[in-house]
Short mmCIF file of C-alpha atoms and ligand atoms in Angstrom, two decimals:
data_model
loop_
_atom_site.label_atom_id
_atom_site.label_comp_id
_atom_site.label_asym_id
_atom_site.label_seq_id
_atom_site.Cartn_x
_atom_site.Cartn_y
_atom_site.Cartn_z
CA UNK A 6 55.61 194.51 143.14
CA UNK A 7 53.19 194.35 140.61
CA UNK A 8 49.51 195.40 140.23
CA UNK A 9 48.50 192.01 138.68
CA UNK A 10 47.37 189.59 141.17
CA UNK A 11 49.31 186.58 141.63
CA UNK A 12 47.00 183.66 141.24
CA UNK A 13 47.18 179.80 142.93
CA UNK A 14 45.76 177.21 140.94
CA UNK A 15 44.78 173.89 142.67
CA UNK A 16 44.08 170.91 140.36
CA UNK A 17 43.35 167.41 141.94
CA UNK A 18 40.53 165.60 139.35
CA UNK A 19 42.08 162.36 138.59
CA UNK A 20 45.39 161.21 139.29
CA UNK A 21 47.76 164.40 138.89
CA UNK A 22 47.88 166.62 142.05
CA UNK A 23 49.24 169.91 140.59
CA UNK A 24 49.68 173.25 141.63
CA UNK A 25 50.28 176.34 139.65
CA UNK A 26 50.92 179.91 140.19
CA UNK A 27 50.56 182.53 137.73
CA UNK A 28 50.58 186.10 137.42
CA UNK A 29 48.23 187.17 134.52
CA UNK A 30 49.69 185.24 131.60
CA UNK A 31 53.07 184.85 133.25
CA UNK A 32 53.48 181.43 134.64
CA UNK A 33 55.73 181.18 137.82
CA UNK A 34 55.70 177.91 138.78
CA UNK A 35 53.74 174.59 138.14
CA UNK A 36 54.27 171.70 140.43
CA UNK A 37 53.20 167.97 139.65
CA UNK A 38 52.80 164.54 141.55
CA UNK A 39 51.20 161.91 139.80
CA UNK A 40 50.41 159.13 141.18
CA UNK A 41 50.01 157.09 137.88
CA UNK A 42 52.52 154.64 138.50
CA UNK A 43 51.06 153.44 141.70
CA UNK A 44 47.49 152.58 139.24
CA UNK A 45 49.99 150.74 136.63
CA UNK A 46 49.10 147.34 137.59
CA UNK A 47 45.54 147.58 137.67
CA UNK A 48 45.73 148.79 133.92
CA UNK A 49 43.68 152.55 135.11
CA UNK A 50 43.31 155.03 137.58
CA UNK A 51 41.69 153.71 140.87
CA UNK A 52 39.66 156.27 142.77
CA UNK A 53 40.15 155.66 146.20
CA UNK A 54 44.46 155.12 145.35
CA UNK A 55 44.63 158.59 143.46
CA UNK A 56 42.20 160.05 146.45
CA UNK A 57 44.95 158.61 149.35
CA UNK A 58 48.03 160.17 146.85
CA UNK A 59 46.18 163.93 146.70
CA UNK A 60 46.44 163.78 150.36
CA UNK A 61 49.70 162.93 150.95
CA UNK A 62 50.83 165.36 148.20
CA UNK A 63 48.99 168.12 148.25
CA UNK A 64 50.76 170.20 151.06
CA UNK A 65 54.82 168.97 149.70
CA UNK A 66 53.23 169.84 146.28
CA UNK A 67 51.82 173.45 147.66
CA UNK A 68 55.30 174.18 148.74
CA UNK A 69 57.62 173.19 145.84
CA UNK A 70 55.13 175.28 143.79
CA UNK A 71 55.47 178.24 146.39
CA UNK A 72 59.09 177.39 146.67
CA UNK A 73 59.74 177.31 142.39
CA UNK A 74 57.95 180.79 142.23
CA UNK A 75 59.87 182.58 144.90
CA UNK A 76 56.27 183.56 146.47
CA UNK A 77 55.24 183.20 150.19
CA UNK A 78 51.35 181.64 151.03
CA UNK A 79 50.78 185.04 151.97
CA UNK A 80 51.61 187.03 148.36
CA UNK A 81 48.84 184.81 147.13
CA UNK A 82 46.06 187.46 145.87
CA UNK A 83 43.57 184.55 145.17
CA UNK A 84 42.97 180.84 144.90
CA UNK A 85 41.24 179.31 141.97
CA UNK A 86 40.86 175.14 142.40
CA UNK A 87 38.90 172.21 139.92
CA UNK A 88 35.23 171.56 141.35
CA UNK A 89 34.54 169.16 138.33
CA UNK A 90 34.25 167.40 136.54
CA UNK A 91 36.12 164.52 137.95
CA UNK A 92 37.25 161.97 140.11
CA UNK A 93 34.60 162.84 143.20
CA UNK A 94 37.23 161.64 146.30
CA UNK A 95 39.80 163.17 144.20
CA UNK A 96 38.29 166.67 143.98
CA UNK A 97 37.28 167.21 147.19
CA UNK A 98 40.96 167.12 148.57
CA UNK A 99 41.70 169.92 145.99
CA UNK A 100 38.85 171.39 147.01
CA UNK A 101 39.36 171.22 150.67
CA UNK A 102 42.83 172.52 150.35
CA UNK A 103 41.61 175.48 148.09
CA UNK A 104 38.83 176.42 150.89
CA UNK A 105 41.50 175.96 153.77
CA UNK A 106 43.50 178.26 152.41
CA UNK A 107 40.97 180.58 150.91
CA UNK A 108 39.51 180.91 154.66
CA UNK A 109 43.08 180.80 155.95
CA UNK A 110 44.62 183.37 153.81
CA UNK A 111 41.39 185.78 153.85
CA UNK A 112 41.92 185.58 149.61
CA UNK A 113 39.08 185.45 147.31
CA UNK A 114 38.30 181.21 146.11
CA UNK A 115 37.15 180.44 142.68
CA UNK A 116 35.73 176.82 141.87
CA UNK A 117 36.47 176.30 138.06
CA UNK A 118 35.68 173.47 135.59
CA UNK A 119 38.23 171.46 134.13
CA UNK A 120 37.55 171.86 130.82
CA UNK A 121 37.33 175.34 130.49
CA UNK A 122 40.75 175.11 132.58
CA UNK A 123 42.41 172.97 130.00
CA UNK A 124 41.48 175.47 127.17
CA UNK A 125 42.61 178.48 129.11
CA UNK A 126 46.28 177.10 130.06
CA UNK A 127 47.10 178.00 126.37
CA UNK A 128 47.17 181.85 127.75
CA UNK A 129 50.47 181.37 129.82
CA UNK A 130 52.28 179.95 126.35
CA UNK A 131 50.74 181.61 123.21
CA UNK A 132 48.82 184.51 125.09
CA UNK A 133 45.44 185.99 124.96
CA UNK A 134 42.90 183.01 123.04
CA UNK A 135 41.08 184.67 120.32
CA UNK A 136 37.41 184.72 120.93
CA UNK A 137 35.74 182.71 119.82
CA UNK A 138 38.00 179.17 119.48
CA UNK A 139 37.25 175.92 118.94
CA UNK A 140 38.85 173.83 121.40
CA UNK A 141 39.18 169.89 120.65
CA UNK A 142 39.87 168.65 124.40
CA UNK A 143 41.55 164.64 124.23
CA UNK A 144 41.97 162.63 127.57
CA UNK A 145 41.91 159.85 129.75
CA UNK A 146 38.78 161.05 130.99
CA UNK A 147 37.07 163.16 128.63
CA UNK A 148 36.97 163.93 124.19
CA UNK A 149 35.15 167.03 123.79
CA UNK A 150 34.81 169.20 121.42
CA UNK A 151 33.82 172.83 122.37
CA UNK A 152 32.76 176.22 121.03
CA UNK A 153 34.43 178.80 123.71
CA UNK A 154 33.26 182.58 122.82
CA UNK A 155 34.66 183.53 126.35
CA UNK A 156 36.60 181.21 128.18
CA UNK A 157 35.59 182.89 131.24
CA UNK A 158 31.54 182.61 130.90
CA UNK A 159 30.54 180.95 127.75
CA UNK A 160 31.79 177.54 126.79
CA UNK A 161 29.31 175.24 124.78
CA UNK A 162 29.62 171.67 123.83
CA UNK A 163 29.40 170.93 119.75
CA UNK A 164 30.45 167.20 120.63
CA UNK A 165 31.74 164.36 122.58
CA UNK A 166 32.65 160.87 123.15
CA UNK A 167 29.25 158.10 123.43
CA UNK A 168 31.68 155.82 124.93
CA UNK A 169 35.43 156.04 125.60
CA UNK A 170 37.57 158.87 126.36
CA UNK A 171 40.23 159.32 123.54
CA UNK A 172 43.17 158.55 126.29
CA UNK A 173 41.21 155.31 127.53
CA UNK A 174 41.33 153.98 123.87
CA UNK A 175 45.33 154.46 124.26
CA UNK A 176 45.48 152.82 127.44
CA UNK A 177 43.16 149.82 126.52
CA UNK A 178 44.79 149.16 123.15
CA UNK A 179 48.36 149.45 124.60
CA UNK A 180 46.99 146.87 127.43
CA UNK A 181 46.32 144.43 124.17
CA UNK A 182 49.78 144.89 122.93
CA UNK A 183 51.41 144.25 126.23
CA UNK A 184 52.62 147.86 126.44
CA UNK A 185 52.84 149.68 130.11
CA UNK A 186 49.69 152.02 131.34
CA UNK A 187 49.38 154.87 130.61
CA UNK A 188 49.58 153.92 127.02
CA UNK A 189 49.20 157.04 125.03
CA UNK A 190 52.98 157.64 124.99
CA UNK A 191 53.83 154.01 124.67
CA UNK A 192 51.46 153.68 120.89
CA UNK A 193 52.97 157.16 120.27
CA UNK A 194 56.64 155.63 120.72
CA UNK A 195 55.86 152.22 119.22
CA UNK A 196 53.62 153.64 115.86
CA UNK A 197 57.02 155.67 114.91
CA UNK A 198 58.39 152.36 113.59
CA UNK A 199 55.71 151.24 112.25
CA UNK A 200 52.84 151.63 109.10
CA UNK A 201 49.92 153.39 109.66
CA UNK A 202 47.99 151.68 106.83
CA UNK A 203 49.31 147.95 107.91
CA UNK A 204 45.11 147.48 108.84
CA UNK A 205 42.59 149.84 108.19
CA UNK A 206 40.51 149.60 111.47
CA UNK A 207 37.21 151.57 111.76
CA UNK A 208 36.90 155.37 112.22
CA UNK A 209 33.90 155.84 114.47
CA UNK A 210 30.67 157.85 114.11
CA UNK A 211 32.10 158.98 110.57
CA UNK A 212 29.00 157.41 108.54
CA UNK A 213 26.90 159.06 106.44
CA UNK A 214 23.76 158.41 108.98
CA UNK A 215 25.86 160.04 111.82
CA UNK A 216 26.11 162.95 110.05
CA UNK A 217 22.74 163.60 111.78
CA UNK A 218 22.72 162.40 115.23
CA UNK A 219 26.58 162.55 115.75
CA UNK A 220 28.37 165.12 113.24
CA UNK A 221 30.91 166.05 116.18
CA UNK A 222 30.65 163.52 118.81
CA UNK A 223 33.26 160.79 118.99
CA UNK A 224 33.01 156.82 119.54
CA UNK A 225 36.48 154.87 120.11
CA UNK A 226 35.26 151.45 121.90
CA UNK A 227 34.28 149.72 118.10
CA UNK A 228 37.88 150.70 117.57
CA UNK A 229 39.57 149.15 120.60
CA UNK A 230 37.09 145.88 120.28
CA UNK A 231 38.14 145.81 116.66
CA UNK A 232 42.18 146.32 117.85
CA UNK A 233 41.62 143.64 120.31
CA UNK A 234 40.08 141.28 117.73
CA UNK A 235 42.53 141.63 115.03
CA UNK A 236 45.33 141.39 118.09
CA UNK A 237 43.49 138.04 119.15
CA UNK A 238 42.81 136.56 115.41
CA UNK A 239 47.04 137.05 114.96
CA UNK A 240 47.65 135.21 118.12
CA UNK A 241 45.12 132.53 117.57
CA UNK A 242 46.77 131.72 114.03
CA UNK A 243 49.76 131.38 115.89
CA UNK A 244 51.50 134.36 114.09
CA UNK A 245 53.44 137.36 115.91
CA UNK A 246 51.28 140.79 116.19
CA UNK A 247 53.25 142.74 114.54
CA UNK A 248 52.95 145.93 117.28
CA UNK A 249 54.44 148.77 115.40
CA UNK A 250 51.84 148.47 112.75
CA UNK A 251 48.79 148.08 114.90
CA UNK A 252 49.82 150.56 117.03
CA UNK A 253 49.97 152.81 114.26
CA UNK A 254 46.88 151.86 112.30
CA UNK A 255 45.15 152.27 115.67
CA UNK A 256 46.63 155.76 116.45
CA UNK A 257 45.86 156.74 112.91
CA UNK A 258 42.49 155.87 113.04
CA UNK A 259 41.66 157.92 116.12
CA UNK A 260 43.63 161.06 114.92
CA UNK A 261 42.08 161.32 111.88
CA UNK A 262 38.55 161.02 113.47
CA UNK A 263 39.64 164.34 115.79
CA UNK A 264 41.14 165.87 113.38
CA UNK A 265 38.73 165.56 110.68
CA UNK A 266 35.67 166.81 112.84
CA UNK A 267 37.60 169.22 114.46
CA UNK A 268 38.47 170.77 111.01
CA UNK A 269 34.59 170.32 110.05
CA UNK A 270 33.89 172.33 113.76
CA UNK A 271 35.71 175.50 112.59
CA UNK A 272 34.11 175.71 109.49
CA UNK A 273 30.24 175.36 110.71
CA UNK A 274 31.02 177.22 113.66
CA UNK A 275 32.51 180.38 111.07
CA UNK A 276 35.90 179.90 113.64
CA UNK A 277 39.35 180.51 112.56
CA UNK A 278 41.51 179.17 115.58
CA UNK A 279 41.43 175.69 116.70
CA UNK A 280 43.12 174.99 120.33
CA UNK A 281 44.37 171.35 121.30
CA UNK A 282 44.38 169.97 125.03
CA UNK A 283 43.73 167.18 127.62
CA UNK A 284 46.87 164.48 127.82
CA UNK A 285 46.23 162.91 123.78
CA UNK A 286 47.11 166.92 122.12
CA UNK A 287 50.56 165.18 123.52
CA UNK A 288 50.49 162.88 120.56
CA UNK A 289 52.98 163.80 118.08
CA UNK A 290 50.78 161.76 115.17
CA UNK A 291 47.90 164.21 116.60
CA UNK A 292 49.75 167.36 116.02
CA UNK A 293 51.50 166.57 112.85
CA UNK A 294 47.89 165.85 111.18
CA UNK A 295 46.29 168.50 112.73
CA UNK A 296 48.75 170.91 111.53
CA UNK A 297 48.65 169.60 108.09
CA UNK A 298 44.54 169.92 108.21
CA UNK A 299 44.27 173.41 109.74
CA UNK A 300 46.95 174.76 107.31
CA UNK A 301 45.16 173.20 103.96
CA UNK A 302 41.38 174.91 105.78
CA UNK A 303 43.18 177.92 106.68
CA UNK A 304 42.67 177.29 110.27
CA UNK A 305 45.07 178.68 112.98
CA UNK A 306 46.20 176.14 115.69
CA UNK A 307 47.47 176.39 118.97
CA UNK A 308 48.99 173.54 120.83
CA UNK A 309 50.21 174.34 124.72
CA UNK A 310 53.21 172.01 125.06
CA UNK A 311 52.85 168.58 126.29
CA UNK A 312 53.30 169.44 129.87
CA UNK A 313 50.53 171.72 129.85
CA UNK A 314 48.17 169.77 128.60
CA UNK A 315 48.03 167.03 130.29
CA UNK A 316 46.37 167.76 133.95
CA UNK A 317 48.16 170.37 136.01
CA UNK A 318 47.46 172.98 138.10
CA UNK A 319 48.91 175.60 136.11
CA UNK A 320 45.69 175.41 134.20
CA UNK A 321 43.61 176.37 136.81
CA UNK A 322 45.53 178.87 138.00
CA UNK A 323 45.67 180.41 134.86
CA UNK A 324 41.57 180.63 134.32
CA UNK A 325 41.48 181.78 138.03
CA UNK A 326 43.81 184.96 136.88
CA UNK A 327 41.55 185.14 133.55
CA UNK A 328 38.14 185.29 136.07
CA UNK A 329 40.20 187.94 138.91
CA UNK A 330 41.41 190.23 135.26
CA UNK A 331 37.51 190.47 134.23
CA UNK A 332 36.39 190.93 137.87
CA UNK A 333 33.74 187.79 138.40
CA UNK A 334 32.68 187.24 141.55
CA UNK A 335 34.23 184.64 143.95
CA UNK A 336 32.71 181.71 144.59
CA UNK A 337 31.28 181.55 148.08
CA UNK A 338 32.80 178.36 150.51
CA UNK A 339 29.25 176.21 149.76
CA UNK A 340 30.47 174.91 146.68
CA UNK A 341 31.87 171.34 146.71
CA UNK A 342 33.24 169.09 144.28
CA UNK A 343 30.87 168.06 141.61
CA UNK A 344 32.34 164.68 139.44
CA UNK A 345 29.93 165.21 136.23
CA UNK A 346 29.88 169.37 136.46
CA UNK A 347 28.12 170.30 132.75
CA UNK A 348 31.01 172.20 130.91
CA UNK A 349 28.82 175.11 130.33
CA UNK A 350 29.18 176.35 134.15
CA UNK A 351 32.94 177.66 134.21
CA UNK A 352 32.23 179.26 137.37
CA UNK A 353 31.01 177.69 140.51
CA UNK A 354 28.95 179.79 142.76
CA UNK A 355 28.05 177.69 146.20
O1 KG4 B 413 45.00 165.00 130.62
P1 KG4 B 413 45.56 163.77 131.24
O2 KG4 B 413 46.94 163.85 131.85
O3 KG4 B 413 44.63 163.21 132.37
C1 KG4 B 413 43.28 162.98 132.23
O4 KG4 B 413 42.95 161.87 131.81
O5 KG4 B 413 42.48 163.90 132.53
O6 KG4 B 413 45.55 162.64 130.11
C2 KG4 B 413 46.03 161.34 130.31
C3 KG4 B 413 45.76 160.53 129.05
C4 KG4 B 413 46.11 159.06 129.19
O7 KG4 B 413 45.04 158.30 128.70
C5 KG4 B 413 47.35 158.90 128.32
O8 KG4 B 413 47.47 157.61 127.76
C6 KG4 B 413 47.12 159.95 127.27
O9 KG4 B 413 46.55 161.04 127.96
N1 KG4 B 413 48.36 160.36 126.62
C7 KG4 B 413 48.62 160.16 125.32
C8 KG4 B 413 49.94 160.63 125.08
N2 KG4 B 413 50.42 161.11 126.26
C9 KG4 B 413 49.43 160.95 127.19
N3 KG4 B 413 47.87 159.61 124.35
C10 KG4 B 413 48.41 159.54 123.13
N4 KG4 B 413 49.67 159.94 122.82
C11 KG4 B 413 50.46 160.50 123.75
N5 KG4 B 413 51.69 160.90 123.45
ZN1 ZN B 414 42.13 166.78 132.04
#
């Protein structure tokens, strides 16, 4: 037996039902069904589809996690689980769950924010995140850019998308290019063969006026019109697209955007470690230029691998131990699920 409490983590927000348990920073089992592949032909994830597939996984899901760890329901000290932001549908089975077996198990419930969930899954592979970090979160559903002083309390906003999520340009542009959805790993796979400066499409919000208004939020939908343009243009002359090079002019447009303002972060914000998460910190362009740009500003960088960063419930397992090890308070069972939850509230009361 140990003395630190073993903590379930219950993530449901878009289309990944995942449960994790963790002890402190030790991570003991992490337990995915995605139901991406039944939203593949409708090119994105459809609400009510991913809502259905929570259901039906959540309790096999609850029990290959229980089973991987070695735990019983019952050893479960406390339950943290995603109230936002999200899918609404989709986080209120998660959150259902959570309170069923809060209530059921008489264990302390924590309703967390995504977000600050995806920052704090770095704990359980690199340890404890220095304080302060920047954290540049990249997804299907959200691009943020955050100051975290305490991952636990304090979380603030320096930037974020105006239009599309990072991941949604991936999936739109591979839709142009006739590649499967999700498309992030499909441009990531294709660009590898091909060159990077083949067309130099636009790098969003990177003027000289948005240097006022904008400095760290992110724009990618001028990028996938201008994608789908060129794409169109090729095929209206009647000549092949030549996918290997868009795909990699495209990817290399958007990863030099992140990086370069979430370089420019660190420095204003006087912070030395820069975290990468959210499903796009799987890009292997991402995390080759990133590494190159941290090292030249002297900038520590911590990358969780791939399977932690995309959405699992590890993650929220792991901020739920982080909240139990510096004693918050519970949330009570009035909470529910909340789709646009600001990312400044970490911790939802009820
Ligand atoms: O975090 P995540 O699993 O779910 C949420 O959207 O919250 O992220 C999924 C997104 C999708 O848009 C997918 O295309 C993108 O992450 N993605 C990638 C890669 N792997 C996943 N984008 C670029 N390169 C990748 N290797
Ligand atoms: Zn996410």
């Amino acid at each position: 037996m140990s003395d630190v409490p073993l903590v379930l983590g219950i993530e449901t927000s878009c289309d990944e039902t995942g449960v994790g348990i963790v002890r402190g920073h030790t991570l003991l089992a992490d337990a995915v069904a995605s139901s991406a592949e039944e939203h593949a032909r409708f090119g994105g994830v459809v609400p009510e589809v991913a809502s259905r597939a929570h259901l039906e996984a959540m309790v096999p899901t609850l029990d290959r996690a229980c089973a991987d760890a070695g735990v019983r329901l019952g050893d479960i000290d406390a339950i943290a689980v995603t109230s936002g932001p999200g899918l609404a549908g989709a986080l209120l089975v998660g959150v259902a769950a959570a309170k069923a077996l809060a209530l059921g198990l008489g264990r302390p419930l924590y309703g967390v924010n995504h977000l600050a969930a995806h920052v704090a899954v770095d704990q359980l592979e690199h340890g404890p995140l220095p304080e302060p970090c920047l954290a540049l979160l990249v997804s299907g559903g959200h691009s943020s850019l955050l100051l975290v002083p305490d991952v636990t309390g304090d979380v603030r906003p320096m930037g974020a998308t105006i239009d599309d999520a990072a991941g949604e340009a991936f999936d739109k542009v591979a839709r142009v290019l006739g590649l499967p959805f999700p498309g992030g790993p499909h441009i990531d796979r294709a660009a590898k063969g091909g060159n990077s400066a083949y067309v130099e499409f636009p790098r969003g919000l990177t003027g000289a006026r948005d240097d006022e208004n904008h400095r760290f939020d992110f724009s990618f939908s001028g990028l996938k019109t201008a994608v789908a343009r060129w794409v169109e243009a090729r095929e209206r002359a009647g000549e092949p697209v030549p996918v290997a090079d868009v795909a990699a002019s495209f990817q290399e447009a958007v990863v030099d955007v992140l990086t370069r303002k979430a370089v420019r972060g660190c420095r204003q914000a006087g912070v030395d470690d820069l975290l990468l998460g959210g499903g796009v910190a799987a890009n292997s362009r991402l995390r080759v230029v990133a590494e190159e740009r941290c090292l030249a500003a002297g900038i520590r960088l911590r990358v969780p691998r791939p399977g932690l960063c995309t959405d699992n419930g590890a993650m929220v397992a792991a901020l739920g131990a982080e909240l139990v090890a510096r004693g918050a308070e519970p949330s009570t069972l009035h909470f529910g699920a909340d789709s646009s939850l600001p990312v400044t509230e970490v911790l939802v009361r009820g």
